[in-house]
Each structure stands twice: as C-alpha cells, then as structure tokens.
Coordinates of C-alpha atoms in Angstrom, one line a residue:
M7 CA 4.0 -23.2 -10.8
N8 CA 7.4 -23.6 -12.4
L9 CA 9.4 -20.5 -13.1
T10 CA 10.8 -21.5 -16.3
W11 CA 7.2 -22.3 -17.7
T12 CA 5.9 -19.0 -16.4
L13 CA 8.7 -17.3 -18.5
L14 CA 7.5 -19.0 -21.6
L15 CA 4.0 -18.3 -20.9
V16 CA 4.7 -14.6 -20.4
R17 CA 6.7 -14.5 -23.6
D18 CA 3.9 -16.2 -25.5
E19 CA 1.4 -13.7 -24.6
E20 CA 2.3 -11.3 -27.2
P21 CA 4.7 -12.8 -29.8
T22 CA 5.0 -9.7 -32.0
T23 CA 8.2 -7.7 -31.4
Q24 CA 8.9 -3.8 -31.7
S25 CA 10.4 -4.2 -35.1
D26 CA 7.4 -6.1 -36.4
R27 CA 5.2 -3.3 -35.0
S28 CA 7.3 -0.6 -36.6
E29 CA 7.2 -2.4 -40.0
G30 CA 3.5 -2.6 -39.6
I31 CA 3.1 1.1 -38.9
Q32 CA 5.3 2.0 -41.8
G33 CA 3.4 -0.4 -44.1
T34 CA 0.1 1.4 -43.0
L35 CA 1.6 4.7 -43.9
K36 CA 2.6 3.6 -47.3
T37 CA -0.8 2.1 -47.9
L38 CA -2.4 5.5 -46.9
I39 CA -0.2 7.3 -49.2
S40 CA -1.1 4.9 -52.1
K41 CA -4.8 5.2 -51.3
L42 CA -4.5 9.1 -51.2
D43 CA -2.9 8.9 -54.6
D44 CA -5.7 6.8 -56.0
L45 CA -8.1 9.4 -54.5
S46 CA -6.2 12.3 -56.0
T47 CA -6.5 10.5 -59.4
C48 CA -10.2 10.0 -58.8
N49 CA -10.5 13.6 -57.9
D50 CA -8.7 14.6 -61.2
L51 CA -11.2 12.4 -63.2
I52 CA -14.2 13.7 -61.3
A53 CA -13.2 17.4 -61.9
K54 CA -12.4 16.5 -65.6
H55 CA -15.8 14.7 -66.2
G56 CA -17.7 17.2 -63.9
A57 CA -16.5 20.0 -66.1
A58 CA -17.5 18.4 -69.2
L59 CA -20.8 17.5 -67.7
Q60 CA -21.4 21.2 -66.7
R61 CA -20.4 22.3 -70.2
S62 CA -22.9 19.9 -71.8
L63 CA -25.6 21.1 -69.3
S64 CA -24.8 24.7 -70.2
E65 CA -25.3 23.9 -73.8
L66 CA -28.6 22.4 -73.2
E67 CA -29.6 25.4 -71.3
A68 CA -28.8 27.6 -74.4
L69 CA -31.1 25.5 -76.5
R70 CA -34.7 26.3 -76.7
V71 CA -36.3 23.7 -74.4
P72 CA -39.6 23.9 -72.6
V73 CA -39.5 25.8 -69.3
E74 CA -40.0 22.5 -67.4
G75 CA -37.0 21.0 -69.0
G76 CA -34.9 24.0 -68.4
E77 CA -35.6 23.8 -64.7
K78 CA -34.7 20.2 -64.5
I79 CA -31.4 20.8 -66.4
K80 CA -30.6 23.6 -64.0
G81 CA -31.2 21.4 -61.0
V82 CA -29.0 18.7 -62.6
N83 CA -26.1 21.3 -63.1
E84 CA -26.3 22.4 -59.4
R85 CA -26.0 18.9 -58.1
A86 CA -23.1 18.2 -60.3
T87 CA -21.4 21.2 -58.9
L88 CA -22.2 20.2 -55.2
F89 CA -20.8 16.6 -56.1
R90 CA -17.5 18.2 -57.2
I91 CA -17.3 20.3 -54.1
T92 CA -18.0 17.4 -51.9
S93 CA -15.4 15.3 -53.5
N94 CA -12.7 18.0 -53.3
A95 CA -13.4 18.2 -49.6
M96 CA -13.0 14.6 -49.1
I97 CA -9.7 14.5 -50.9
N98 CA -8.5 17.5 -48.5
A99 CA -9.7 15.6 -45.4
C100 CA -7.7 12.4 -46.5
R101 CA -4.7 14.7 -47.1
D102 CA -4.9 16.2 -43.7
F103 CA -5.3 12.7 -42.2
L104 CA -2.0 11.6 -43.8
D105 CA -0.1 14.6 -42.4
L106 CA -1.4 14.0 -38.9
A107 CA -0.4 10.5 -39.1
E108 CA 3.0 11.3 -40.3
T109 CA 3.4 13.9 -37.5
H110 CA 2.4 11.5 -34.8
S111 CA 4.5 8.5 -36.2
R112 CA 7.5 9.6 -33.9
R113 CA 5.4 9.5 -30.8
W114 CA 4.0 6.1 -31.8
Q115 CA 7.6 5.0 -32.1
R116 CA 8.7 6.2 -28.8
A117 CA 5.6 4.6 -27.1
L118 CA 6.5 1.3 -28.8
Q119 CA 10.2 1.4 -27.7
Y120 CA 9.1 2.2 -24.1
E121 CA 6.6 -0.9 -24.2
R122 CA 9.5 -3.0 -25.5
E123 CA 11.8 -1.9 -22.8
Q124 CA 9.3 -2.8 -20.2
R125 CA 8.7 -6.1 -21.7
I126 CA 12.5 -7.0 -21.9
H127 CA 12.5 -5.9 -18.2
L128 CA 9.8 -8.3 -17.2
E129 CA 11.4 -11.1 -19.1
E130 CA 14.6 -10.6 -17.4
T131 CA 13.1 -10.5 -13.9
I132 CA 11.2 -13.7 -14.4
E133 CA 14.3 -15.3 -15.9
Q134 CA 16.3 -14.2 -13.0
L135 CA 13.7 -15.8 -10.7
A136 CA 13.7 -19.0 -12.7
K137 CA 17.3 -19.3 -12.3
Q138 CA 17.4 -18.7 -8.6
H139 CA 14.5 -21.1 -8.3
N140 CA 16.5 -23.8 -10.2
S141 CA 19.7 -23.2 -8.3
L142 CA 18.0 -23.4 -4.9
E143 CA 16.3 -26.6 -6.1
R144 CA 19.5 -28.3 -7.1
A145 CA 21.3 -27.2 -3.8
W146 CA 18.4 -28.9 -1.9
R147 CA 18.6 -32.0 -3.9
E148 CA 22.3 -32.2 -3.4
A149 CA 21.9 -32.1 0.3
P150 CA 18.9 -34.0 1.1
T151 CA 20.1 -35.0 4.7
L152 CA 20.9 -31.4 5.8
S153 CA 18.0 -31.2 8.0
A154 CA 18.5 -34.5 9.5
N155 CA 22.2 -33.8 10.2
T156 CA 21.4 -30.3 11.7
P157 CA 21.8 -30.1 15.5
R158 CA 18.6 -29.5 17.2
G159 CA 19.5 -26.2 18.7
S160 CA 20.6 -24.8 15.3
E161 CA 17.4 -25.4 13.4
R162 CA 16.2 -22.6 11.2
P163 CA 12.9 -21.2 12.6
Q164 CA 10.1 -21.3 10.0
K165 CA 8.7 -18.1 8.2
G166 CA 5.1 -18.7 9.7
E167 CA 1.9 -20.2 8.5
A168 CA 1.2 -17.7 5.9
S169 CA 4.6 -17.5 4.4
D170 CA 6.0 -21.0 4.6
E171 CA 9.3 -21.5 2.6
D172 CA 8.5 -23.2 -0.7
E173 CA 10.2 -23.6 -4.0
D174 CA 8.8 -20.4 -5.3
T175 CA 9.8 -18.0 -2.6
E176 CA 12.2 -15.1 -3.3
Y177 CA 15.4 -14.9 -1.2
F178 CA 17.8 -12.2 -0.4
D179 CA 21.5 -12.1 0.5
A180 CA 22.4 -11.6 4.2
M181 CA 22.7 -8.1 5.6
E182 CA 26.0 -6.3 5.2
D183 CA 25.6 -4.6 8.4
S184 CA 25.6 -6.8 11.5
P185 CA 24.6 -5.4 14.9
A186 CA 27.0 -3.1 16.5
F187 CA 26.7 -4.6 20.0
I188 CA 26.9 -8.1 21.8
T189 CA 24.8 -8.9 24.7
V190 CA 25.8 -11.1 27.5
T191 CA 23.2 -12.3 30.1
T192 CA 24.4 -12.4 33.6
T193 CA 22.6 -13.5 37.0
E194 CA 20.4 -11.2 39.1
N195 CA 23.1 -10.8 42.0
T196 CA 25.1 -8.7 39.7
Q197 CA 22.4 -5.7 39.9
H198 CA 24.6 -3.8 42.3
R199 CA 26.5 -2.7 39.2
S200 CA 23.4 -1.6 37.5
V201 CA 23.3 1.5 35.5
T202 CA 20.5 3.9 36.9
S203 CA 17.5 4.5 34.7
G204 CA 16.5 8.2 34.5
G205 CA 17.3 8.5 38.2
H206 CA 15.4 5.4 39.3
T207 CA 17.3 2.2 40.1
N208 CA 14.5 -0.1 40.8
D209 CA 13.5 -2.3 37.8
W210 CA 9.8 -2.2 36.8
N211 CA 7.8 -5.4 36.6
Q212 CA 7.4 -6.2 32.9
D213 CA 6.1 -9.7 33.2
N214 CA 2.8 -10.5 31.6
V215 CA 2.4 -7.2 30.2
S216 CA 0.1 -8.4 27.2
V217 CA -3.0 -10.0 28.5
S218 CA -5.5 -11.7 26.4
P219 CA -7.7 -9.6 24.2
T220 CA -10.8 -8.2 25.7
N221 CA -13.8 -10.4 24.9
S222 CA -17.2 -8.9 25.0
S223 CA -20.5 -10.7 24.4
Q224 CA -21.6 -7.6 22.4
R225 CA -18.8 -7.9 19.9
R226 CA -18.7 -10.3 17.0
S227 CA -16.0 -13.1 16.9
H228 CA -16.4 -14.2 13.3
I229 CA -17.3 -12.9 9.8
P230 CA -18.3 -14.8 6.7
D231 CA -15.6 -17.0 5.4
K232 CA -13.8 -15.7 2.2
P233 CA -15.1 -17.0 -1.0
N234 CA -12.7 -19.2 -3.1
Y235 CA -12.6 -16.8 -6.2
S236 CA -9.5 -17.2 -8.4
L237 CA -8.0 -14.2 -10.0
N238 CA -4.6 -13.7 -11.4
L239 CA -2.8 -10.8 -9.7
W240 CA 0.0 -10.8 -12.3
S241 CA -2.5 -10.2 -15.3
I242 CA -3.4 -6.9 -13.5
M243 CA 0.0 -5.9 -11.9
K244 CA 2.2 -6.5 -15.2
N245 CA 0.7 -3.1 -16.6
C246 CA 1.4 -1.3 -13.4
I247 CA 5.1 -1.4 -13.1
G248 CA 6.5 2.0 -11.8
K249 CA 3.1 3.4 -11.2
E250 CA 1.6 4.7 -8.0
L251 CA -0.6 1.8 -6.6
S252 CA -3.3 4.1 -5.3
K253 CA -3.8 5.3 -8.8
I254 CA -4.5 1.7 -10.2
P255 CA -8.0 0.5 -10.2
M256 CA -8.2 -2.9 -8.5
P257 CA -11.0 -5.3 -8.2
V258 CA -12.2 -6.3 -4.5
N259 CA -10.7 -9.7 -5.2
F260 CA -7.5 -8.4 -3.8
N261 CA -8.8 -6.5 -1.0
E262 CA -9.8 -7.4 2.6
P263 CA -13.2 -6.0 3.9
L264 CA -11.6 -3.3 5.8
S265 CA -10.5 0.2 4.9
M266 CA -7.1 1.8 5.4
L267 CA -8.6 3.9 8.0
Q268 CA -9.6 0.7 9.8
R269 CA -6.1 -0.8 9.4
L270 CA -4.7 2.4 10.8
T271 CA -6.8 1.8 13.9
E272 CA -5.5 -1.5 14.3
D273 CA -2.4 0.0 15.8
L274 CA -4.3 0.2 19.0
E275 CA -4.6 -3.6 19.4
Y276 CA -1.8 -3.4 22.2
H277 CA -3.1 -0.1 23.7
E278 CA -2.5 -1.7 27.2
L279 CA 1.2 -1.1 26.6
L280 CA 0.7 2.6 26.6
D281 CA -1.6 2.2 29.6
K282 CA 1.2 0.6 31.5
A283 CA 3.6 3.2 30.1
A284 CA 1.5 6.1 31.5
R285 CA 2.0 4.6 35.0
C286 CA 5.7 4.4 34.7
E287 CA 7.8 6.6 37.0
S288 CA 11.1 6.2 34.9
S289 CA 11.0 7.7 31.5
L290 CA 13.5 5.2 30.3
E291 CA 11.2 2.3 31.3
Q292 CA 8.4 4.2 29.6
L293 CA 10.3 4.5 26.5
C294 CA 10.9 0.6 26.3
L295 CA 7.1 0.1 26.6
V296 CA 6.5 2.7 23.8
A297 CA 9.1 0.9 21.7
A298 CA 7.3 -2.5 22.2
F299 CA 4.0 -0.8 21.2
S300 CA 5.7 0.7 18.1
V301 CA 6.6 -2.9 17.1
S302 CA 3.3 -4.6 18.1
S303 CA 1.6 -2.6 15.3
Y304 CA 3.3 -4.8 12.7
S305 CA 2.2 -8.2 14.1
T306 CA -1.1 -8.3 12.3
T307 CA 0.7 -7.9 9.0
V308 CA 2.5 -11.2 8.9
H309 CA -0.4 -13.0 7.3
R310 CA -2.3 -10.1 5.9
T311 CA -1.3 -10.0 2.2
A312 CA -4.7 -8.5 0.9
K313 CA -5.0 -4.8 0.3
P314 CA -7.4 -2.7 2.3
F315 CA -9.8 -0.4 0.6
N316 CA -8.8 3.0 -0.4
P317 CA -10.7 5.4 1.6
L318 CA -12.9 8.0 -0.2
L319 CA -12.1 11.5 0.3
G320 CA -13.7 12.8 3.4
E321 CA -14.3 9.3 4.7
T322 CA -14.1 8.6 8.5
Y323 CA -13.8 5.8 10.9
E324 CA -14.4 6.1 14.7
L325 CA -13.6 3.4 17.2
D326 CA -15.4 4.5 20.6
R327 CA -14.1 2.1 23.3
L328 CA -14.2 4.6 26.1
D329 CA -16.5 2.3 28.3
D330 CA -14.4 -0.8 28.2
L331 CA -10.9 0.0 27.0
G332 CA -10.8 3.7 28.1
Y333 CA -10.0 5.4 24.6
R334 CA -11.7 7.0 21.6
S335 CA -10.2 7.0 18.1
L336 CA -11.1 8.8 15.0
C337 CA -9.6 8.7 11.5
E338 CA -10.3 10.8 8.3
Q339 CA -9.2 10.6 4.9
V340 CA -7.9 14.2 4.4
S341 CA -6.3 13.8 0.9
H342 CA -6.7 11.4 -2.0
H343 CA -3.8 12.1 -4.2
P344 CA -1.6 11.5 -2.5
P345 CA -3.7 9.2 -0.1
A346 CA -3.3 10.6 3.4
A347 CA -5.2 9.9 6.7
A348 CA -5.3 11.9 10.0
H349 CA -5.7 9.9 13.1
H350 CA -6.3 11.0 16.7
V351 CA -6.7 9.0 19.9
I352 CA -7.3 10.1 23.4
S353 CA -7.3 7.9 26.4
Q354 CA -8.7 8.3 29.9
R355 CA -5.7 6.4 31.2
G356 CA -3.1 9.1 30.7
W357 CA -2.2 9.4 27.0
T358 CA -2.9 11.0 23.6
L359 CA -1.6 9.7 20.2
W360 CA -2.0 11.4 16.7
Q361 CA -0.5 10.9 13.4
Q362 CA -0.9 11.8 9.7
I363 CA 0.2 9.0 7.4
T364 CA 0.6 9.3 3.7
I365 CA 1.0 6.1 1.9
S366 CA 3.4 5.9 -1.0
S367 CA 3.7 2.6 -2.8
K368 CA 5.6 1.4 -5.9
F369 CA 5.4 -1.8 -7.8
R370 CA 8.8 -2.9 -9.0
G371 CA 8.1 -6.1 -10.7
K372 CA 9.3 -8.8 -8.3
Y373 CA 8.0 -7.0 -5.2
L374 CA 5.7 -4.2 -3.9
S375 CA 7.2 -1.3 -1.6
I376 CA 4.8 0.3 0.8
M377 CA 6.3 3.4 2.4
P378 CA 4.3 5.2 5.2
L379 CA 5.3 8.8 5.3
G380 CA 4.6 11.0 8.5
A381 CA 5.4 11.2 12.1
I382 CA 3.6 9.5 14.9
H383 CA 3.1 11.6 18.0
L384 CA 2.5 10.2 21.5
Q385 CA 2.2 12.4 24.7
F386 CA 1.6 11.3 28.4
H387 CA -0.5 13.6 30.2
S388 CA 1.1 13.4 33.7
S389 CA 4.8 13.6 32.8
E390 CA 4.2 15.5 29.4
N391 CA 6.8 13.2 27.9
H392 CA 6.3 13.6 23.9
Y393 CA 7.4 10.8 21.8
V394 CA 7.9 11.0 18.1
W395 CA 8.7 8.2 15.6
R396 CA 8.0 7.1 12.1
K397 CA 7.2 3.7 10.5
V398 CA 9.4 1.4 8.4
I399 CA 8.9 0.1 4.9
S400 CA 6.8 -2.9 4.3
T401 CA 7.5 -5.1 1.2
V402 CA 5.3 -7.7 -0.4
H403 CA 7.2 -10.4 -2.1
N404 CA 6.5 -12.9 -4.8
I405 CA 4.2 -10.6 -6.8
I406 CA 5.1 -12.5 -9.9
V407 CA 5.0 -16.2 -8.9
G408 CA 4.9 -18.2 -5.6
K409 CA 3.0 -17.4 -2.3
L410 CA 2.8 -13.8 -1.3
W411 CA 4.7 -12.8 2.0
I412 CA 5.3 -9.6 3.7
D413 CA 8.5 -8.4 5.4
Q414 CA 9.3 -5.2 7.3
S415 CA 12.6 -3.7 7.2
G416 CA 14.4 -0.3 8.2
D417 CA 15.2 1.6 11.2
I418 CA 12.9 3.5 13.8
E419 CA 14.3 6.2 16.0
I420 CA 11.9 7.0 19.0
V421 CA 12.7 10.2 20.6
N422 CA 11.5 11.6 23.8
H423 CA 11.5 15.4 23.0
R424 CA 11.2 16.4 26.8
T425 CA 14.0 14.4 28.0
K426 CA 16.1 13.7 24.7
E427 CA 16.2 10.0 25.5
T428 CA 16.1 7.9 22.5
C429 CA 15.5 4.2 21.2
Q430 CA 17.1 3.0 18.1
L431 CA 15.1 0.1 16.7
K432 CA 16.4 -2.0 13.7
F433 CA 14.1 -4.3 11.7
S434 CA 16.3 -6.9 9.9
P435 CA 15.1 -7.8 6.4
Y436 CA 14.5 -11.6 5.9
S437 CA 17.4 -13.4 4.4
Y438 CA 17.5 -17.2 3.6
F439 CA 21.2 -17.3 4.2
S440 CA 21.3 -15.5 7.5
R441 CA 21.5 -17.4 10.8
D442 CA 19.3 -14.9 12.7
V443 CA 15.6 -15.6 13.2
P444 CA 13.3 -14.2 10.6
R445 CA 11.6 -10.9 11.3
K446 CA 14.1 -9.9 13.9
V447 CA 14.0 -6.6 15.8
T448 CA 16.8 -5.3 18.0
G449 CA 17.1 -2.0 19.8
V450 CA 19.0 0.2 22.3
V451 CA 17.5 2.5 24.8
S452 CA 19.7 5.3 25.7
D453 CA 19.5 8.5 27.9
S454 CA 20.2 12.0 26.6
G455 CA 24.0 11.6 27.0
G456 CA 24.0 8.5 24.8
Q457 CA 24.7 6.1 27.5
A458 CA 22.7 2.8 26.9
H459 CA 20.4 1.3 29.6
Y460 CA 18.2 -1.4 28.0
I461 CA 18.5 -3.8 25.2
L462 CA 15.4 -4.7 23.3
S463 CA 15.2 -7.9 21.4
G464 CA 12.4 -10.1 19.6
T465 CA 10.6 -10.3 16.5
W466 CA 7.9 -8.1 15.1
D467 CA 5.4 -10.9 14.7
D468 CA 5.7 -12.6 18.1
K469 CA 7.3 -10.8 21.0
I470 CA 9.7 -8.1 22.4
E471 CA 11.8 -8.5 25.5
S472 CA 14.0 -5.9 27.3
S473 CA 17.2 -6.6 29.1
K474 CA 18.5 -4.1 31.7
I475 CA 22.3 -3.3 31.1
V476 CA 24.5 -3.7 34.2
Q477 CA 27.8 -3.1 32.5
S478 CA 29.2 -2.2 29.0
S479 CA 32.7 -2.6 27.5
K480 CA 34.4 -2.3 24.1
G481 CA 34.9 -5.7 22.5
G482 CA 36.9 -6.9 19.5
S483 CA 36.5 -5.9 15.9
G484 CA 33.7 -7.3 13.9
S485 CA 34.1 -8.7 10.4
E486 CA 34.2 -5.1 8.8
G487 CA 36.7 -3.6 11.3
K488 CA 34.2 -2.1 13.5
Q489 CA 34.6 -2.2 17.3
K490 CA 31.5 -3.7 18.9
T491 CA 30.2 -2.9 22.3
V492 CA 29.5 -5.8 24.7
Y493 CA 26.7 -5.3 26.9
Q494 CA 26.3 -7.3 30.1
T495 CA 22.5 -7.5 30.9
L496 CA 20.0 -9.1 33.4
S497 CA 17.7 -11.8 32.2
P498 CA 15.2 -10.5 29.6
K499 CA 11.8 -9.4 30.8
L500 CA 8.8 -9.9 28.5
L501 CA 7.4 -6.5 27.3
W502 CA 4.9 -7.6 24.6
K503 CA 3.5 -11.0 23.4
K504 CA 1.3 -11.3 20.4
Y505 CA -2.3 -12.6 20.8
P506 CA -3.2 -15.9 19.2
L507 CA -5.4 -15.5 16.2
P508 CA -9.0 -16.5 16.5
D509 CA -10.3 -20.0 15.4
N510 CA -10.8 -20.2 11.7
A511 CA -8.7 -17.1 11.2
E512 CA -7.2 -18.5 7.8
N513 CA -10.7 -18.4 6.4
M514 CA -11.5 -14.8 7.6
Y515 CA -8.6 -13.0 6.0
F516 CA -6.3 -13.8 9.1
F517 CA -8.0 -11.1 11.1
S518 CA -7.3 -10.7 14.6
S519 CA -9.9 -10.4 17.4
L520 CA -9.9 -6.6 17.2
A521 CA -9.9 -6.7 13.3
L522 CA -13.0 -8.9 13.3
T523 CA -15.0 -6.1 15.3
L524 CA -13.8 -3.1 13.3
N525 CA -16.3 -3.4 10.5
E526 CA -19.2 -4.5 12.8
P527 CA -22.3 -2.3 12.3
E528 CA -22.8 0.3 14.9
D529 CA -25.6 2.8 15.6
G530 CA -25.0 6.4 15.7
V531 CA -21.8 6.7 13.8
G532 CA -21.0 9.5 11.3
L533 CA -22.6 9.4 7.9
T534 CA -19.1 9.1 6.3
D535 CA -18.0 6.1 8.6
S536 CA -16.4 3.2 6.8
R537 CA -18.9 0.7 8.3
L538 CA -21.5 2.4 6.1
R539 CA -19.5 2.0 2.8
P540 CA -21.7 -0.3 0.5
D541 CA -18.8 -2.0 -1.6
Q542 CA -16.9 -2.9 1.6
R543 CA -20.0 -4.4 3.3
L544 CA -21.0 -6.3 0.2
M545 CA -17.5 -8.0 -0.1
E546 CA -17.5 -8.8 3.7
A547 CA -20.9 -10.7 3.0
G548 CA -19.1 -12.6 0.1
R549 CA -21.0 -10.8 -2.7
W550 CA -17.8 -9.7 -4.7
D551 CA -19.5 -9.2 -8.1
E552 CA -21.9 -6.8 -6.6
A553 CA -19.1 -5.2 -4.5
N554 CA -17.0 -4.6 -7.7
S555 CA -20.0 -2.9 -9.3
E556 CA -20.5 -0.7 -6.2
K557 CA -17.0 0.2 -6.0
Q558 CA -16.9 1.4 -9.6
R559 CA -19.9 3.6 -8.7
L560 CA -18.5 5.2 -5.7
E561 CA -15.1 5.9 -7.5
E562 CA -17.0 7.5 -10.6
K563 CA -19.0 9.5 -8.0
Q564 CA -15.9 10.7 -6.3
R565 CA -14.4 11.7 -9.5
A566 CA -17.5 13.7 -10.6
V567 CA -17.4 15.7 -7.3
R568 CA -13.7 16.4 -8.0
R569 CA -14.4 17.7 -11.5
R570 CA -17.3 19.9 -10.2
R571 CA -15.0 21.2 -7.4
E572 CA -12.4 22.0 -10.0
A573 CA -14.9 23.6 -12.2
E574 CA -16.2 25.8 -9.4
A575 CA -12.7 27.0 -8.7
T576 CA -13.1 26.5 -4.9
D577 CA -10.3 26.2 -2.5
G578 CA -10.4 22.5 -2.7
F579 CA -11.4 19.9 -0.2
Q580 CA -11.5 20.8 3.5
P581 CA -11.6 17.8 6.0
Q582 CA -14.6 18.0 8.5
W583 CA -12.8 17.1 11.7
F584 CA -9.1 17.9 11.1
H585 CA -7.3 21.0 10.1
K586 CA -3.7 22.0 9.3
R587 CA -1.3 23.1 12.0
K588 CA 2.5 23.5 12.1
N589 CA 4.2 21.0 14.7
A590 CA 6.5 22.8 17.0
I591 CA 8.8 20.0 17.4
T592 CA 9.0 18.4 13.9
G593 CA 8.4 21.6 12.1
E594 CA 6.0 19.8 9.7
T595 CA 2.5 21.1 8.8
T596 CA 0.2 18.3 9.2
F597 CA -3.7 17.7 9.9
V598 CA -4.6 17.5 13.6
Y599 CA -7.9 17.0 15.3
K600 CA -9.8 20.3 15.7
G601 CA -12.6 18.8 17.9
G602 CA -16.5 18.5 17.4
Y603 CA -16.8 14.9 16.2
W604 CA -17.7 13.3 19.6
E605 CA -20.1 16.3 20.5
A606 CA -21.7 15.8 17.0
K607 CA -22.2 12.2 17.8
D608 CA -23.7 12.8 21.3
S609 CA -26.3 15.2 19.7
Q610 CA -26.6 13.0 16.5
D611 CA -26.1 16.1 14.3
W612 CA -24.3 15.1 11.1
S613 CA -25.8 17.9 9.1
T614 CA -22.1 19.0 8.2
C615 CA -21.3 15.8 6.7
S616 CA -20.9 15.2 3.0
E617 CA -22.8 12.4 1.3
I618 CA -19.9 10.4 -0.1
F619 CA -21.6 6.9 -0.4

C-alpha cells in the first residue's frame, strides 16, 4: 500500500480538529446555560401561577360547599403544591448539572489536547515513512542496473522468506559502533602458537553439533492450516501508543496457537548443545556451546510475527521428554501484571536450567519493542559451572504499513560464576546501508584474566561458528580513533546450525518441528496446562470466532477471581509449583521450582490445582 495514500486515509478518518471540538463544547455549555435560563423563567411562572391557583383554591374552601366538593378542592390544592415542589427540584437538578459541566470542562480540554498531540504524532510518523519510501524508490529507479553491476562476491544477503525487502520496509542507519576486533584466519599448522583453553590445549570436535530434530511416530508433524482471515492491525494498535501491550485486549487473529509458556519452552529446541557442553572438559569450550545455545533460542523468531497467547494467572505448561531427550520442563505463570513466567528444566544428561522472565513491551508507533527482563541460570552437575545471562531486545517493525519483520539487537554477557570466564555477544541491528550480513552475531570468549581464546561469529537465524585464537596483536585505529585488536584464528568450527522448517510451514504459522508438537493433546498433564486452554485449542482448529468468544470468557473469569481475591483481602496469588527465593549470585528475588509437580503427575493428584479454564 502506498504510504502517501495511507497518510491521507489516516487523516481522513476523523476530520474534526481540536479547535472544532473546543468550539463545540463551548457551544454546548452556552446552550445549557440558555436552557437553564428558560427553565428558571418557567419556574418563576409556575411559582407565580401556582400561588395564584392556591389562593383561588383557598377561597373556594372558605365558601360553603358540599362536603364532597370540599374534599375534591383540598385534593387539587395538595396536587398543585406537589407540582410546584417537583418543578423546583427539576430546576435545582439542572443547575447542579451545569455546575458539574463547567467544573469538568478543563479536564475535557486536557483530554482533547492529549488526543490532538497523539494524532499529530501519528501523522508525522506516517509522513516520515512516506518520505523514506519515496526517497528509496527514487534511489532504486535512478540505479536500475546496480544489482547487475555488483560483483558476485559482494551481493547483499536477503532478509529471509518471511521478511523480504519490499518497498514498504522500514530501514535504519548503519551502526555507529563497529566491532572492536578484526579476525584473520590462519592454517592448522600454526596451532603450536595456540593459547591454552582453561588448562586444556586440545581443541574439541565441534563438527556436526546440531543434528536433525528427533522425529517420533507418536508426535504430530502438522496442524490445521491457518485460515485466511483479514484484519487490520493498525485499526487496533493506533489507540495503543505508549501503553503496555499485555494490558491491551487483542483478538486471536493476531495470535498463534501457542501460549507464552510454550514459546518459552521452545528455547529447548537445541538442547543437544547443552548435552554436549556437559561432556566438555574445558570450561572455555563449554562456554562456547552455552553461547551458541543462547543464540539458538532466537532462530524460531525470524518468521514468527504472530503474538502468543498471554497465559492466565496460574497457567502451567509441562514438556516431559525424559524418555527420548532426557529432560523435563515445567513453566508456570506466576504474575499477571506485570506478566511473569517461571521456568525450570532438569536433564538426566548433566544440566539444570531455570529462569523467571518478565515481558515488558511498548508500542512506539512505527515499531513494537519487546524487552524480556530476568536472568537465565544454567548449571552443569559434574563441574558445578554456573552460567548466567539475559536476553536481548526483540523489535517488530512495520506495524503501520508493510510486511511485519522481527529483529534482535543488543548485547549478551554470559558469565561463568565459578571460573569468572565470560562471553560477550553482540546482536547487530539490521541496517539497509550496512555491508554486514543481516542478523549478524559476533562474540569473544575470554578467561578470568580477560584474555580472549575464541571468536564466535554467525547469524541468529542460521548458524554460529567458533574460531580458536592462536595469536592476537594491536592493530591500527578505526574510523573513530579506537585501536582495534587483530586476532589470528584457526579455521572456524560449526557450533550450531538451524534445523530446516517442516514442509508447508508457511501455512502453519512457521512453526518448527518442536513447536508443532507443543500443543499436541497429552493424557495426564496438570489441570492448568496450556494444552487444555479452550480458546487456544479452538484457534488451532481454525474456529477463530468461537476462540474470540472463549478468550473473552476466560479473561472475564480471571478478572472476577482477582476482584474476589481483593475483596477478601488475602495475601494475593501464590503460585502452585514455584516460590520466591533470593539468588546468591545475582542478589535478585525470583520464583524457583519448589518441587512436587512430577510427583503429583505420577499419582494423578491434581486436587491442589485451581480451576482456571
């Protein structure tokens, strides 16, 4: 859709201006005052004529009339008195209404002023997008042979199937800060100069780390195709600028049939990286695999522009893959405002992972920022190496116009708190004018003294490689006058490679093989499990109208439970399977698993679970 036309459409939606509204309110107040004056005049006339009527009736009572006639006259007199009292009460009520309208007129003016400012902001935003679009379009027309004349080796990589560059895409300037190091690949025969890795000089075999996803005949490989329902996202989001996204009621048309708890569980798609890391003798080699695992959790987001369901308070999700993959995972929604989920995973293959993630999201007009707050903890059983890191910011672009696409940007610091070794990862934001590949990730693995041992490179939607450093030296100054370090490395080794998407994935919400199985019905799960959520199940079946009705029912039920809890003045909601504890490493108080869930599943005793669905 042409951006200039969009700008005109948005401006035509509501042609009245703030001054027109102010004049309308002032005119309404003047009309009310005029009507009140008319009512006061009528009241005076009613009082005057009522008094005359009562005098006439009193004179009639003084006359000698039959008893029956006197009673009727007395009744008429009483009714006339009641009529006068009622008319006075009506006039007083009208006067009170006018006073109240004058009192609140300033508040109305402020509300109108705020709405006008928001409207101006939207118009400026869309106008800026229109100008960017026209400028890029002209630049493209002026250089039609650019792609034909570009050398083959310098072709720009494409953004991917789900976010192909088109004329409506939003672009960003190149990053101001370039990498602080340069890598030069050397041959294997220079390994005699290698820097030792945590006391171990032997490089570990990193080839073919990621294998094909486990396919089991008992687990499904497809779900019903997504219906082709059209709904304008902007028509809903334009009233939500600056608001917390979790507090905005959204129809299921913008969702995917998974909850946020299930999306959190998707971090385990490449769990075999942790299985391999648990067998590493070198802590630095182990840190490289942990870094690759932290990056791999973003690989499923490149095509996934739909919003997961917000879990209900107390909702849980289990993934029991003990028999085939060696781990058990449990999530629980421990807070609703702000939305927070606690997650605990234990593996028979030598590691335990836990986290509490609070999602903070803001809509900024052109884009949507999703900020996961909270630390991720990973501990290996044999070495007791304890790693901690945090997630980067996710940004959904082209909210107003164009094809939605997602970018990840920011820094991740992974710290081994036992050895003090660190890995610094940088997620570069996408830039149309940058020569780097899109979705680039770079990193340096260093020992406790700050000496670098490995260079990590790749993209968060495809693969991560590691290169062992054999020599480092200070290079020349960069464009900003900063001296860069030159690392001489061995040939890169593959740490992680993304699994290919299943067939027909574009019609199944771009779900991965693991995601297709997450909402598959299972017997014996807890009564609060996301698989049992009716609106999510209806949406997966393609019955979106019914899903919207069911979603409203569940949300209203949750609000009623909250109001009842507040009225009873209880201590508030207490999660069933997690409790608050202070972490000795980070100093943060978070929800951690307290046990009992898997025992309850074995005995099928869910008597302590709340009825949330």
